[in-house]
Amino acid sequence: LIKEINIASIRLNHLIENLLNISRLESGHFTLRSNWYDFHDLINRVLDSLQQELSNYNLHLNIPDDLPLVKIDFGLIEQVMYNLLLNTSQYVPQHTDITLDVIMEGTNLNIKLTDQGTGFRVDDIDHVFDKFFRGKSVMTGGTGLGLSIVKGFVEAHKGEVIVYNAPTKGAVFEIKIPVEVSLFDIGNKD
């Protein structure tokens, strides 16, 4: 019972954070707190938070060990990744693959999340990032804020996010964020 109460309180806290963050975005009272971060640390923190939700999926992480430090707002990008992965866990059949690819391409941090769900209906795909939007065929709960926050936080970083249906099966979210990259090589101890 205590475990269930704890999980519910964490979910409620994320819902409140989402509501506050969407209000800040809309009011323009939002400033980035960028600093140098290791993306591996961010992903590990998100995966730790979503351990139960992702436990019945085959999660494939493709993040190079030598990915440089990037200058981002850790809290915002953490929320982006949390919302994307939580959303995927809620709408994609269990025991399927979820693949997260992260690479640097020039000065862009590219993040690609691919799943093996049913994808989006043609009528819904243009509205996925709309506030409070939930697809017509959606069975699970949710507020419809998660993906609009993803878009807002990515755009706050001067980036872009797109979604499309994979040619074979499932949905693909692609994020491109222009970032400053550390010239310090984290693999070099000299």
mmCIF file of C-alpha atoms in Angstrom, residues 14-187:
data_model
loop_
_atom_site.group_PDB
_atom_site.id
_atom_site.type_symbol
_atom_site.label_atom_id
_atom_site.label_comp_id
_atom_site.label_asym_id
_atom_site.label_seq_id
_atom_site.Cartn_x
_atom_site.Cartn_y
_atom_site.Cartn_z
ATOM 1 C CA HIS A 14 4.757 15.223 -12.302
ATOM 2 C CA LEU A 15 1.222 16.324 -13.209
ATOM 3 C CA ILE A 16 1.581 19.470 -11.095
ATOM 4 C CA GLU A 17 5.021 20.147 -12.598
ATOM 5 C CA ASN A 18 3.514 19.779 -16.076
ATOM 6 C CA LEU A 19 0.712 22.244 -15.269
ATOM 7 C CA LEU A 20 3.130 24.779 -13.778
ATOM 8 C CA ASN A 21 5.556 24.435 -16.656
ATOM 9 C CA ILE A 22 2.868 24.883 -19.303
ATOM 10 C CA SER A 23 1.718 28.030 -17.476
ATOM 11 C CA ARG A 24 5.273 29.385 -17.389
ATOM 12 C CA LEU A 25 5.759 28.666 -21.087
ATOM 13 C CA GLU A 26 2.526 30.415 -22.037
ATOM 14 C CA SER A 27 3.153 33.438 -19.821
ATOM 15 C CA GLY A 28 6.671 33.980 -21.154
ATOM 16 C CA HIS A 29 8.111 33.870 -17.599
ATOM 17 C CA PHE A 30 10.486 31.141 -18.511
ATOM 18 C CA THR A 31 14.259 31.270 -18.660
ATOM 19 C CA LEU A 32 16.687 28.506 -19.478
ATOM 20 C CA ARG A 33 19.178 27.504 -16.808
ATOM 21 C CA SER A 34 21.753 25.985 -19.128
ATOM 22 C CA ASN A 35 24.945 24.387 -17.925
ATOM 23 C CA TRP A 36 27.302 21.603 -18.995
ATOM 24 C CA TYR A 37 25.873 18.111 -18.582
ATOM 25 C CA ASP A 38 26.579 14.534 -19.521
ATOM 26 C CA PHE A 39 23.526 13.210 -21.378
ATOM 27 C CA HIS A 40 24.191 9.730 -19.947
ATOM 28 C CA ASP A 41 23.483 11.100 -16.448
ATOM 29 C CA LEU A 42 20.212 12.626 -17.631
ATOM 30 C CA ILE A 43 19.010 9.408 -19.269
ATOM 31 C CA ASN A 44 20.019 7.311 -16.262
ATOM 32 C CA ARG A 45 18.008 9.587 -13.988
ATOM 33 C CA VAL A 46 14.938 9.377 -16.244
ATOM 34 C CA LEU A 47 15.202 5.594 -16.536
ATOM 35 C CA ASP A 48 15.497 5.313 -12.772
ATOM 36 C CA SER A 49 12.289 7.355 -12.377
ATOM 37 C CA LEU A 50 10.450 5.211 -14.930
ATOM 38 C CA GLN A 51 11.854 1.860 -13.864
ATOM 39 C CA GLN A 52 8.445 0.331 -13.147
ATOM 40 C CA GLU A 53 6.742 1.760 -16.257
ATOM 41 C CA LEU A 54 9.488 0.507 -18.586
ATOM 42 C CA SER A 55 10.091 -2.857 -16.911
ATOM 43 C CA ASN A 56 7.949 -4.782 -19.434
ATOM 44 C CA TYR A 57 9.648 -3.348 -22.536
ATOM 45 C CA ASN A 58 12.801 -4.211 -24.431
ATOM 46 C CA LEU A 59 14.605 -0.895 -24.125
ATOM 47 C CA HIS A 60 17.538 -0.364 -26.486
ATOM 48 C CA LEU A 61 19.817 2.592 -25.726
ATOM 49 C CA ASN A 62 22.180 3.729 -28.455
ATOM 50 C CA ILE A 63 24.177 6.555 -26.900
ATOM 51 C CA PRO A 64 27.862 6.793 -27.769
ATOM 52 C CA ASP A 65 30.215 6.507 -24.793
ATOM 53 C CA ASP A 66 32.155 9.476 -26.139
ATOM 54 C CA LEU A 67 29.142 11.784 -26.461
ATOM 55 C CA PRO A 68 30.543 15.171 -25.384
ATOM 56 C CA LEU A 69 29.180 17.295 -22.581
ATOM 57 C CA VAL A 70 26.398 19.529 -23.878
ATOM 58 C CA LYS A 71 25.079 22.846 -22.602
ATOM 59 C CA ILE A 72 21.372 22.377 -21.847
ATOM 60 C CA ASP A 73 18.818 23.048 -19.158
ATOM 61 C CA PHE A 74 19.048 19.670 -17.406
ATOM 62 C CA GLY A 75 15.625 19.916 -15.742
ATOM 63 C CA LEU A 76 13.794 20.767 -18.957
ATOM 64 C CA ILE A 77 15.437 18.107 -21.095
ATOM 65 C CA GLU A 78 14.946 15.597 -18.288
ATOM 66 C CA GLN A 79 11.226 16.437 -18.390
ATOM 67 C CA VAL A 80 11.234 16.071 -22.198
ATOM 68 C CA MET A 81 12.730 12.588 -21.991
ATOM 69 C CA TYR A 82 10.525 11.616 -19.045
ATOM 70 C CA ASN A 83 7.349 12.674 -20.871
ATOM 71 C CA LEU A 84 8.337 10.941 -24.115
ATOM 72 C CA LEU A 85 9.228 7.654 -22.422
ATOM 73 C CA LEU A 86 6.221 7.735 -20.096
ATOM 74 C CA ASN A 87 3.917 8.442 -23.025
ATOM 75 C CA THR A 88 5.442 5.547 -24.949
ATOM 76 C CA SER A 89 4.992 3.177 -22.014
ATOM 77 C CA GLN A 90 1.320 4.139 -21.754
ATOM 78 C CA TYR A 91 0.383 3.665 -25.403
ATOM 79 C CA VAL A 92 2.682 0.954 -26.774
ATOM 80 C CA PRO A 93 2.024 -2.769 -26.187
ATOM 81 C CA GLN A 94 4.189 -4.339 -23.496
ATOM 82 C CA HIS A 95 7.036 -6.700 -24.417
ATOM 83 C CA THR A 96 7.853 -4.727 -27.562
ATOM 84 C CA ASP A 97 10.996 -2.787 -28.440
ATOM 85 C CA ILE A 98 11.586 0.855 -27.573
ATOM 86 C CA THR A 99 14.757 2.288 -29.091
ATOM 87 C CA LEU A 100 16.449 5.508 -28.035
ATOM 88 C CA ASP A 101 19.206 6.825 -30.305
ATOM 89 C CA VAL A 102 21.232 9.887 -29.272
ATOM 90 C CA ILE A 103 23.994 11.353 -31.435
ATOM 91 C CA MET A 104 25.758 14.621 -32.079
ATOM 92 C CA GLU A 105 25.411 15.803 -35.652
ATOM 93 C CA GLY A 106 27.476 18.948 -36.078
ATOM 94 C CA THR A 107 26.239 21.261 -33.325
ATOM 95 C CA ASN A 108 22.874 19.493 -32.986
ATOM 96 C CA LEU A 109 22.003 17.021 -30.273
ATOM 97 C CA ASN A 110 19.773 14.535 -32.102
ATOM 98 C CA ILE A 111 17.424 12.322 -30.117
ATOM 99 C CA LYS A 112 15.290 9.679 -31.799
ATOM 100 C CA LEU A 113 12.726 7.547 -29.956
ATOM 101 C CA THR A 114 11.205 4.674 -31.917
ATOM 102 C CA ASP A 115 8.539 2.256 -30.713
ATOM 103 C CA GLN A 116 6.661 -0.767 -32.061
ATOM 104 C CA GLY A 117 3.160 0.393 -31.258
ATOM 105 C CA THR A 118 0.356 1.099 -33.678
ATOM 106 C CA GLY A 119 1.582 4.587 -34.500
ATOM 107 C CA PHE A 120 -0.753 7.554 -34.814
ATOM 108 C CA ARG A 121 -3.970 7.856 -36.780
ATOM 109 C CA VAL A 122 -3.617 10.104 -39.817
ATOM 110 C CA ASP A 123 -6.244 12.482 -38.347
ATOM 111 C CA ASP A 124 -4.349 12.726 -35.047
ATOM 112 C CA ILE A 125 -0.717 13.129 -36.065
ATOM 113 C CA ASP A 126 -0.952 16.881 -36.783
ATOM 114 C CA HIS A 127 -2.402 17.473 -33.296
ATOM 115 C CA VAL A 128 -0.086 15.292 -31.190
ATOM 116 C CA PHE A 129 1.668 18.320 -29.676
ATOM 117 C CA ASP A 130 -1.522 20.331 -29.048
ATOM 118 C CA LYS A 131 -2.276 21.082 -25.412
ATOM 119 C CA PHE A 132 -4.842 18.684 -23.884
ATOM 120 C CA PHE A 133 -5.046 16.656 -27.107
ATOM 121 C CA ARG A 134 -5.743 12.958 -26.748
ATOM 122 C CA GLY A 135 -6.253 10.724 -29.750
ATOM 123 C CA LYS A 136 -9.745 9.469 -30.528
ATOM 124 C CA SER A 137 -8.751 5.834 -30.047
ATOM 125 C CA VAL A 138 -6.876 6.386 -26.769
ATOM 126 C CA MET A 139 -7.918 4.020 -23.983
ATOM 127 C CA THR A 140 -5.567 5.025 -21.173
ATOM 128 C CA GLY A 141 -5.772 8.050 -18.907
ATOM 129 C CA GLY A 142 -3.652 11.136 -19.170
ATOM 130 C CA THR A 143 -4.065 14.872 -19.402
ATOM 131 C CA GLY A 144 -2.804 15.459 -22.927
ATOM 132 C CA LEU A 145 -0.100 17.806 -21.622
ATOM 133 C CA GLY A 146 3.010 15.639 -21.844
ATOM 134 C CA LEU A 147 3.762 16.039 -25.543
ATOM 135 C CA SER A 148 2.848 19.743 -25.633
ATOM 136 C CA ILE A 149 5.410 20.242 -22.853
ATOM 137 C CA VAL A 150 7.958 18.251 -24.861
ATOM 138 C CA LYS A 151 7.443 20.628 -27.779
ATOM 139 C CA GLY A 152 7.556 23.737 -25.596
ATOM 140 C CA PHE A 153 10.765 22.734 -23.806
ATOM 141 C CA VAL A 154 12.501 21.702 -27.021
ATOM 142 C CA GLU A 155 11.507 24.990 -28.657
ATOM 143 C CA ALA A 156 12.730 26.879 -25.572
ATOM 144 C CA HIS A 157 16.145 25.410 -26.481
ATOM 145 C CA LYS A 158 15.666 26.715 -30.061
ATOM 146 C CA GLY A 159 15.193 23.130 -31.207
ATOM 147 C CA GLU A 160 12.496 21.248 -33.041
ATOM 148 C CA VAL A 161 10.565 18.040 -32.485
ATOM 149 C CA ILE A 162 8.695 16.056 -35.105
ATOM 150 C CA VAL A 163 6.678 12.860 -35.016
ATOM 151 C CA TYR A 164 5.812 10.457 -37.781
ATOM 152 C CA ASN A 165 4.731 6.872 -38.226
ATOM 153 C CA ALA A 166 7.523 4.413 -38.948
ATOM 154 C CA PRO A 167 7.313 2.757 -42.387
ATOM 155 C CA THR A 168 6.866 -0.679 -40.822
ATOM 156 C CA LYS A 169 5.221 -0.257 -37.424
ATOM 157 C CA GLY A 170 5.096 2.241 -34.580
ATOM 158 C CA ALA A 171 5.878 5.904 -34.090
ATOM 159 C CA VAL A 172 9.100 7.887 -34.262
ATOM 160 C CA PHE A 173 9.847 11.083 -32.333
ATOM 161 C CA GLU A 174 12.857 13.061 -33.534
ATOM 162 C CA ILE A 175 14.329 15.966 -31.588
ATOM 163 C CA LYS A 176 17.096 18.280 -32.810
ATOM 164 C CA ILE A 177 18.523 20.762 -30.334
ATOM 165 C CA PRO A 178 21.346 23.136 -31.244
ATOM 166 C CA VAL A 179 23.829 22.973 -28.374
ATOM 167 C CA GLU A 180 27.239 24.141 -27.359
ATOM 168 C CA VAL A 181 29.571 21.177 -27.129
ATOM 169 C CA SER A 182 32.396 20.858 -24.637
ATOM 170 C CA LEU A 183 35.831 20.621 -26.164
ATOM 171 C CA PHE A 184 36.908 18.702 -23.063
ATOM 172 C CA ASP A 185 37.079 14.988 -23.827
ATOM 173 C CA ILE A 186 35.442 13.158 -20.893
ATOM 174 C CA GLY A 187 37.225 9.949 -21.927
#
